[in-house]
mmCIF file of C-alpha atoms in Angstrom:
data_model
loop_
_atom_site.group_PDB
_atom_site.id
_atom_site.type_symbol
_atom_site.label_atom_id
_atom_site.label_comp_id
_atom_site.label_asym_id
_atom_site.label_seq_id
_atom_site.Cartn_x
_atom_site.Cartn_y
_atom_site.Cartn_z
ATOM 1 C CA MET W 1 -82.778 -47.142 30.869
ATOM 2 C CA PRO W 2 -80.209 -44.838 29.889
ATOM 3 C CA TYR W 3 -80.978 -41.121 30.003
ATOM 4 C CA THR W 4 -83.064 -39.619 26.812
ATOM 5 C CA VAL W 5 -80.630 -37.485 24.114
ATOM 6 C CA LEU W 6 -81.731 -36.025 21.660
ATOM 7 C CA SER W 7 -80.629 -38.982 18.230
ATOM 8 C CA GLN W 8 -81.718 -36.934 15.255
ATOM 9 C CA LEU W 9 -82.365 -32.757 13.904
ATOM 10 C CA ASN W 10 -83.425 -32.249 11.225
ATOM 11 C CA ILE W 11 -84.379 -29.561 8.815
ATOM 12 C CA TYR W 12 -87.070 -28.306 5.924
ATOM 13 C CA PRO W 13 -85.632 -25.621 3.979
ATOM 14 C CA LEU W 14 -88.476 -25.553 1.372
ATOM 15 C CA LYS W 15 -91.882 -26.626 2.789
ATOM 16 C CA SER W 16 -92.313 -30.209 1.641
ATOM 17 C CA ALA W 17 -89.418 -31.205 0.033
ATOM 18 C CA GLY W 18 -87.247 -33.897 1.456
ATOM 19 C CA GLY W 19 -85.332 -32.885 4.444
ATOM 20 C CA ILE W 20 -81.856 -31.939 5.587
ATOM 21 C CA ALA W 21 -79.815 -33.871 8.810
ATOM 22 C CA LEU W 22 -77.757 -32.081 10.696
ATOM 23 C CA ALA W 23 -75.080 -32.827 13.301
ATOM 24 C CA ASN W 24 -75.371 -29.238 15.266
ATOM 25 C CA ALA W 25 -77.917 -27.187 14.557
ATOM 26 C CA ASN W 26 -78.810 -23.283 15.980
ATOM 27 C CA LEU W 27 -82.543 -21.748 17.289
ATOM 28 C CA ASP W 28 -84.182 -18.640 16.012
ATOM 29 C CA ARG W 29 -86.620 -16.966 16.681
ATOM 30 C CA ARG W 30 -89.712 -18.955 14.324
ATOM 31 C CA GLY W 31 -87.466 -22.388 15.310
ATOM 32 C CA LEU W 32 -84.529 -24.532 13.644
ATOM 33 C CA VAL W 33 -82.562 -21.772 11.336
ATOM 34 C CA HIS W 34 -83.503 -22.203 7.887
ATOM 35 C CA ASP W 35 -86.326 -24.388 8.346
ATOM 36 C CA ARG W 36 -89.450 -24.220 5.897
ATOM 37 C CA ARG W 37 -88.525 -20.535 5.177
ATOM 38 C CA TRP W 38 -89.483 -21.388 1.545
ATOM 39 C CA MET W 39 -92.291 -22.330 0.251
ATOM 40 C CA VAL W 40 -94.777 -23.501 -3.309
ATOM 41 C CA VAL W 41 -97.459 -21.273 -3.799
ATOM 42 C CA ASP W 42 -99.768 -21.149 -6.492
ATOM 43 C CA ASP W 43 -100.959 -17.790 -8.525
ATOM 44 C CA SER W 44 -103.804 -16.989 -6.210
ATOM 45 C CA GLY W 45 -100.804 -17.380 -3.133
ATOM 46 C CA GLU W 46 -101.935 -20.164 -1.480
ATOM 47 C CA PHE W 47 -99.545 -23.110 -0.206
ATOM 48 C CA ILE W 48 -98.808 -25.589 -2.370
ATOM 49 C CA SER W 49 -98.021 -28.812 -0.339
ATOM 50 C CA GLN W 50 -97.536 -33.086 -0.806
ATOM 51 C CA ARG W 51 -101.417 -32.753 0.097
ATOM 52 C CA THR W 52 -102.021 -32.495 -3.401
ATOM 53 C CA PHE W 53 -98.511 -32.795 -5.121
ATOM 54 C CA PRO W 54 -96.693 -36.098 -3.729
ATOM 55 C CA ARG W 55 -94.222 -35.992 -5.820
ATOM 56 C CA MET W 56 -92.668 -32.772 -3.795
ATOM 57 C CA ALA W 57 -91.179 -35.425 -2.107
ATOM 58 C CA LEU W 58 -89.128 -36.199 -3.941
ATOM 59 C CA ILE W 59 -86.928 -32.538 -4.481
ATOM 60 C CA ASN W 60 -83.750 -33.048 -2.578
ATOM 61 C CA THR W 61 -82.649 -29.989 -0.532
ATOM 62 C CA GLU W 62 -79.005 -28.944 0.324
ATOM 63 C CA LEU W 63 -76.932 -25.936 1.924
ATOM 64 C CA VAL W 64 -73.824 -25.121 0.284
ATOM 65 C CA SER W 65 -72.078 -21.713 0.383
ATOM 66 C CA GLN W 66 -75.163 -19.687 1.290
ATOM 67 C CA MET W 67 -76.788 -21.540 -1.454
ATOM 68 C CA LEU W 68 -80.054 -23.633 -1.411
ATOM 69 C CA ILE W 69 -79.196 -26.332 -4.170
ATOM 70 C CA LEU W 70 -82.464 -28.209 -5.193
ATOM 71 C CA ASN W 71 -82.664 -31.413 -6.964
ATOM 72 C CA ALA W 72 -85.803 -33.354 -8.488
ATOM 73 C CA PRO W 73 -85.529 -36.134 -11.483
ATOM 74 C CA ARG W 74 -85.357 -34.893 -14.728
ATOM 75 C CA MET W 75 -84.602 -31.789 -13.583
ATOM 76 C CA PRO W 76 -81.730 -29.396 -13.932
ATOM 77 C CA GLU W 77 -80.103 -28.137 -10.593
ATOM 78 C CA LEU W 78 -81.527 -24.988 -9.018
ATOM 79 C CA CYS W 79 -79.347 -22.993 -7.333
ATOM 80 C CA MET W 80 -81.170 -19.883 -5.288
ATOM 81 C CA PRO W 81 -79.782 -17.646 -2.524
ATOM 82 C CA LEU W 82 -80.430 -19.408 0.953
ATOM 83 C CA TYR W 83 -80.906 -15.764 2.324
ATOM 84 C CA PRO W 84 -82.478 -13.494 -0.564
ATOM 85 C CA THR W 85 -81.546 -9.396 0.291
ATOM 86 C CA GLU W 86 -84.983 -8.372 -1.299
ATOM 87 C CA GLY W 87 -87.181 -9.611 -3.410
ATOM 88 C CA THR W 88 -90.919 -8.663 -5.015
ATOM 89 C CA SER W 89 -93.283 -8.926 -2.107
ATOM 90 C CA GLN W 90 -96.583 -10.954 -2.003
ATOM 91 C CA GLU W 91 -99.036 -11.698 0.479
ATOM 92 C CA VAL W 92 -99.397 -15.490 0.743
ATOM 93 C CA GLU W 93 -101.442 -17.922 2.708
ATOM 94 C CA ILE W 94 -101.091 -20.765 4.706
ATOM 95 C CA TRP W 95 -103.548 -22.756 6.591
ATOM 96 C CA GLY W 96 -105.705 -19.360 6.971
ATOM 97 C CA ASP W 97 -102.808 -17.072 7.692
ATOM 98 C CA ARG W 98 -102.100 -14.138 5.656
ATOM 99 C CA CYS W 99 -98.120 -13.156 5.272
ATOM 100 C CA GLU W 100 -95.688 -11.276 3.863
ATOM 101 C CA ALA W 101 -93.108 -13.483 1.025
ATOM 102 C CA TRP W 102 -90.586 -12.650 -1.624
ATOM 103 C CA THR W 103 -91.196 -14.215 -4.503
ATOM 104 C CA ALA W 104 -88.120 -15.949 -5.976
ATOM 105 C CA THR W 105 -86.401 -15.711 -8.926
ATOM 106 C CA PRO W 106 -87.894 -15.920 -12.016
ATOM 107 C CA GLN W 107 -85.917 -19.403 -12.862
ATOM 108 C CA SER W 108 -87.080 -21.476 -9.815
ATOM 109 C CA SER W 109 -90.798 -20.208 -10.970
ATOM 110 C CA SER W 110 -90.307 -21.295 -14.396
ATOM 111 C CA TRP W 111 -88.378 -24.994 -12.434
ATOM 112 C CA ILE W 112 -91.388 -25.369 -10.008
ATOM 113 C CA SER W 113 -93.595 -24.661 -12.672
ATOM 114 C CA GLN W 114 -92.638 -27.551 -14.842
ATOM 115 C CA TYR W 115 -91.133 -29.888 -11.957
ATOM 116 C CA LEU W 116 -95.027 -30.240 -10.364
ATOM 117 C CA GLY W 117 -96.569 -29.290 -14.237
ATOM 118 C CA LYS W 118 -98.719 -26.046 -12.542
ATOM 119 C CA SER W 119 -98.588 -22.777 -12.919
ATOM 120 C CA CYS W 120 -96.584 -21.877 -9.431
ATOM 121 C CA LYS W 121 -93.484 -20.516 -7.857
ATOM 122 C CA ILE W 122 -91.362 -20.173 -4.959
ATOM 123 C CA VAL W 123 -91.292 -17.501 -2.275
ATOM 124 C CA PHE W 124 -88.823 -17.053 0.682
ATOM 125 C CA MET W 125 -90.235 -15.231 3.877
ATOM 126 C CA PRO W 126 -87.213 -12.416 5.143
ATOM 127 C CA ASP W 127 -87.411 -11.897 8.762
ATOM 128 C CA HIS W 128 -89.551 -8.764 9.275
ATOM 129 C CA SER W 129 -92.581 -11.137 8.240
ATOM 130 C CA ASN W 130 -95.534 -11.428 10.688
ATOM 131 C CA ARG W 131 -96.631 -14.807 11.557
ATOM 132 C CA PRO W 132 -97.370 -14.850 14.873
ATOM 133 C CA VAL W 133 -98.351 -19.236 16.685
ATOM 134 C CA ASP W 134 -101.947 -19.352 17.055
ATOM 135 C CA PRO W 135 -102.312 -17.721 20.130
ATOM 136 C CA ASP W 136 -104.457 -20.496 22.150
ATOM 137 C CA PHE W 137 -100.675 -21.718 22.501
ATOM 138 C CA ALA W 138 -98.390 -19.056 21.713
ATOM 139 C CA VAL W 139 -96.106 -19.588 25.074
ATOM 140 C CA ASP W 140 -94.819 -15.711 23.976
ATOM 141 C CA GLU W 141 -94.977 -13.769 21.190
ATOM 142 C CA ASN W 142 -93.720 -16.546 19.149
ATOM 143 C CA GLN W 143 -93.007 -16.742 15.788
ATOM 144 C CA VAL W 144 -93.132 -19.434 13.727
ATOM 145 C CA ALA W 145 -91.871 -19.974 9.283
ATOM 146 C CA PHE W 146 -93.788 -21.943 6.948
ATOM 147 C CA SER W 147 -94.315 -25.114 9.019
ATOM 148 C CA ASP W 148 -97.863 -26.331 9.381
ATOM 149 C CA GLY W 149 -98.433 -24.064 12.903
ATOM 150 C CA PHE W 150 -95.425 -24.418 15.222
ATOM 151 C CA PRO W 151 -91.607 -23.922 14.602
ATOM 152 C CA LEU W 152 -89.982 -27.801 16.214
ATOM 153 C CA LEU W 153 -92.382 -31.242 15.603
ATOM 154 C CA LEU W 154 -90.419 -33.882 18.253
ATOM 155 C CA ILE W 155 -90.919 -37.758 18.154
ATOM 156 C CA SER W 156 -89.296 -40.433 20.322
ATOM 157 C CA GLU W 157 -87.493 -43.730 18.532
ATOM 158 C CA SER W 158 -89.620 -45.827 20.878
ATOM 159 C CA SER W 159 -93.032 -44.015 19.681
ATOM 160 C CA LEU W 160 -92.166 -45.225 16.012
ATOM 161 C CA SER W 161 -90.802 -48.515 16.959
ATOM 162 C CA ASP W 162 -94.755 -48.608 18.395
ATOM 163 C CA LEU W 163 -96.416 -47.865 15.992
ATOM 164 C CA ASN W 164 -94.123 -49.830 13.163
ATOM 165 C CA ASN W 165 -95.142 -53.235 15.785
ATOM 166 C CA ARG W 166 -98.698 -52.678 14.232
ATOM 167 C CA LEU W 167 -98.051 -51.945 10.599
ATOM 168 C CA PRO W 168 -97.918 -54.233 7.999
ATOM 169 C CA GLU W 169 -94.588 -52.927 6.780
ATOM 170 C CA SER W 170 -92.167 -50.394 9.137
ATOM 171 C CA LEU W 171 -92.215 -47.066 7.827
ATOM 172 C CA ALA W 172 -88.802 -44.343 7.908
ATOM 173 C CA MET W 173 -88.646 -41.520 10.700
ATOM 174 C CA LYS W 174 -89.002 -39.343 7.828
ATOM 175 C CA ARG W 175 -92.545 -40.023 6.717
ATOM 176 C CA PHE W 176 -92.915 -38.118 9.908
ATOM 177 C CA ARG W 177 -90.936 -35.085 8.825
ATOM 178 C CA PRO W 178 -89.793 -34.320 12.678
ATOM 179 C CA ASN W 179 -87.098 -31.784 13.512
ATOM 180 C CA MET W 180 -85.946 -33.294 16.176
ATOM 181 C CA VAL W 181 -85.959 -37.082 17.562
ATOM 182 C CA VAL W 182 -84.749 -38.216 20.893
ATOM 183 C CA LYS W 183 -83.946 -41.898 21.942
ATOM 184 C CA ASN W 184 -83.212 -43.713 25.135
ATOM 185 C CA THR W 185 -87.430 -43.548 26.481
ATOM 186 C CA GLU W 186 -90.755 -45.133 26.719
ATOM 187 C CA PRO W 187 -93.458 -45.336 23.651
ATOM 188 C CA TYR W 188 -94.771 -41.929 23.736
ATOM 189 C CA ALA W 189 -93.226 -40.589 26.686
ATOM 190 C CA GLU W 190 -93.141 -37.304 24.657
ATOM 191 C CA ASP W 191 -97.001 -36.609 25.502
ATOM 192 C CA ASN W 192 -97.155 -36.405 29.146
ATOM 193 C CA TRP W 193 -93.537 -33.811 29.042
ATOM 194 C CA LYS W 194 -94.269 -30.067 29.589
ATOM 195 C CA LYS W 195 -90.923 -28.440 29.624
ATOM 196 C CA ILE W 196 -87.708 -29.762 28.678
ATOM 197 C CA ARG W 197 -84.034 -28.803 28.459
ATOM 198 C CA ILE W 198 -81.123 -29.667 26.182
ATOM 199 C CA GLY W 199 -78.019 -28.033 26.455
ATOM 200 C CA GLU W 200 -78.685 -24.334 27.077
ATOM 201 C CA CYS W 201 -82.026 -24.034 24.711
ATOM 202 C CA GLU W 202 -85.624 -24.895 27.093
ATOM 203 C CA PHE W 203 -88.498 -25.578 25.821
ATOM 204 C CA GLN W 204 -92.638 -25.868 25.568
ATOM 205 C CA ILE W 205 -94.451 -28.900 24.737
ATOM 206 C CA VAL W 206 -98.085 -27.175 23.450
ATOM 207 C CA LYS W 207 -99.576 -29.581 21.253
ATOM 208 C CA SER W 208 -100.183 -32.965 20.142
ATOM 209 C CA CYS W 209 -99.608 -33.158 16.564
ATOM 210 C CA SER W 210 -102.409 -33.482 14.365
ATOM 211 C CA ARG W 211 -101.940 -36.072 11.295
ATOM 212 C CA CYS W 212 -102.489 -36.021 8.388
ATOM 213 C CA ILE W 213 -102.508 -37.140 4.535
ATOM 214 C CA LEU W 214 -99.108 -35.989 4.265
ATOM 215 C CA THR W 215 -97.959 -39.614 5.930
ATOM 216 C CA THR W 216 -99.488 -41.910 3.215
ATOM 217 C CA VAL W 217 -96.586 -40.182 1.140
ATOM 218 C CA ASP W 218 -93.397 -43.007 0.939
ATOM 219 C CA PRO W 219 -90.720 -40.089 0.444
ATOM 220 C CA GLU W 220 -89.197 -42.988 -2.129
ATOM 221 C CA THR W 221 -91.370 -42.701 -4.814
ATOM 222 C CA GLY W 222 -93.089 -39.437 -4.243
ATOM 223 C CA LYS W 223 -96.267 -41.791 -4.688
ATOM 224 C CA PHE W 224 -99.469 -41.706 -2.403
ATOM 225 C CA SER W 225 -98.853 -45.340 -0.491
ATOM 226 C CA GLY W 226 -102.769 -46.338 1.058
ATOM 227 C CA LYS W 227 -104.410 -45.950 4.002
ATOM 228 C CA GLU W 228 -101.113 -46.445 6.267
ATOM 229 C CA PRO W 229 -99.868 -45.132 8.909
ATOM 230 C CA LEU W 230 -103.025 -43.014 9.197
ATOM 231 C CA ARG W 231 -105.439 -46.601 9.775
ATOM 232 C CA THR W 232 -103.483 -48.004 12.186
ATOM 233 C CA LEU W 233 -102.740 -45.210 14.218
ATOM 234 C CA ALA W 234 -106.328 -43.790 14.169
ATOM 235 C CA GLY W 235 -106.654 -47.030 15.626
ATOM 236 C CA TYR W 236 -105.395 -46.287 19.119
ATOM 237 C CA ARG W 237 -103.811 -42.799 18.631
ATOM 238 C CA LYS W 238 -107.228 -40.424 17.847
ATOM 239 C CA GLN W 239 -108.647 -37.695 20.179
ATOM 240 C CA ASN W 240 -111.060 -35.702 19.440
ATOM 241 C CA GLY W 241 -111.830 -36.602 15.795
ATOM 242 C CA ASN W 242 -108.285 -36.353 15.372
ATOM 243 C CA VAL W 243 -104.374 -38.939 14.947
ATOM 244 C CA GLN W 244 -102.016 -37.784 16.999
ATOM 245 C CA PHE W 245 -98.363 -38.850 16.592
ATOM 246 C CA GLY W 246 -95.189 -35.900 17.520
ATOM 247 C CA GLN W 247 -95.453 -33.503 19.955
ATOM 248 C CA ASN W 248 -94.969 -29.854 18.845
ATOM 249 C CA LEU W 249 -92.541 -27.538 20.583
ATOM 250 C CA ILE W 250 -91.451 -23.486 21.205
ATOM 251 C CA ALA W 251 -88.652 -23.207 22.110
ATOM 252 C CA THR W 252 -88.377 -20.001 25.220
ATOM 253 C CA ILE W 253 -84.605 -19.801 25.453
ATOM 254 C CA ASN W 254 -82.698 -20.517 21.832
ATOM 255 C CA GLY W 255 -79.180 -21.313 21.404
ATOM 256 C CA LYS W 256 -77.054 -24.615 19.776
ATOM 257 C CA LEU W 257 -78.700 -28.110 19.576
ATOM 258 C CA SER W 258 -76.151 -30.913 19.034
ATOM 259 C CA VAL W 259 -77.201 -34.782 18.417
ATOM 260 C CA GLY W 260 -75.906 -36.313 21.100
ATOM 261 C CA MET W 261 -77.271 -33.847 23.764
ATOM 262 C CA PRO W 262 -79.143 -35.199 26.242
ATOM 263 C CA VAL W 263 -82.643 -33.853 27.253
ATOM 264 C CA GLU W 264 -83.685 -33.434 30.449
ATOM 265 C CA ILE W 265 -87.570 -33.646 31.655
ATOM 266 C CA VAL W 266 -87.734 -30.506 33.988
ATOM 267 C CA THR W 267 -92.069 -30.708 33.719
ATOM 268 C CA GLN W 268 -94.148 -32.954 33.317
ATOM 269 C CA SER W 269 -97.847 -33.693 33.213
#
C-alpha cells in the first residue's frame, strides 16, 4: 500500500456552520488557525449548534482579507472582522465549560437571530480566553477553542469508504466535520495510532470521537435525514454506550500543514 498522506484540511470558523477546505494551514495552541473561534449562543450564553438548529449547516463561511463572511439562504451577506481587537466580554458555556467570549457586532446578532428565528448572538473567543482540554486526556496544558472538546479531529478515507459500503446511501466526508483527513490506510487504522508526525508537526491521538445526532444532518439541505449513519455505526462501532468514528488529536509540536504531506505513524497501540 502507498504511504499514508494528508488528503484534506478543513476549518469551521463558526461552530456548526459550513467548513472551508484548505490546501495549507497553520497550527496554534487551539488547533488549526481560525477553527471554531466563533460560536452562536442564546441569551443565557449557552452554545447553539446543528443539534437543535440543523439549518446552521447552510451557513456558508469565507475568509477574505481578514474578514469572516457569512452567507445563508434568503439572508444578506454578513461581514465581521476575522480577529476582533476588542468586544463586550461575556461568559459563555459549551458542554459544561465556561469561558470568556466577546460579543460580535450588533448587526451580527440581528442577522443570526433572524436566520434561526430565535434571539441569539455570535461570539468570538479572544486569545486570552481560558478553555483547557479535559485534564483526563490533555498532553500538557492544552487549550481548545469552541470545538466540542478537542482541538483536532482526524478520519481516514478508508474508514468512511468502509462505512459507506454498509449504508443504503453513501455519505460525504463533510457529514463528519473532520479537520484532517488521511488516505492510503486500512479502514480504522487510526484507531490504533498513538503518535503521528506530519511535516514538522507532531500529534498525540488521545480519544476516539463519540458521534451524535449532528451526523444525521444533511449538510446539503440543513435538515435531519433519518437515523443514518448512527444506526449502522452502532452495529459495529459502539463502545461503552457511545458510537465511535474518527479520532481526537492534540498537537504537541505546531507548524504548517499542507495537503499531500506524508503521515508518519510514530507510535501505535
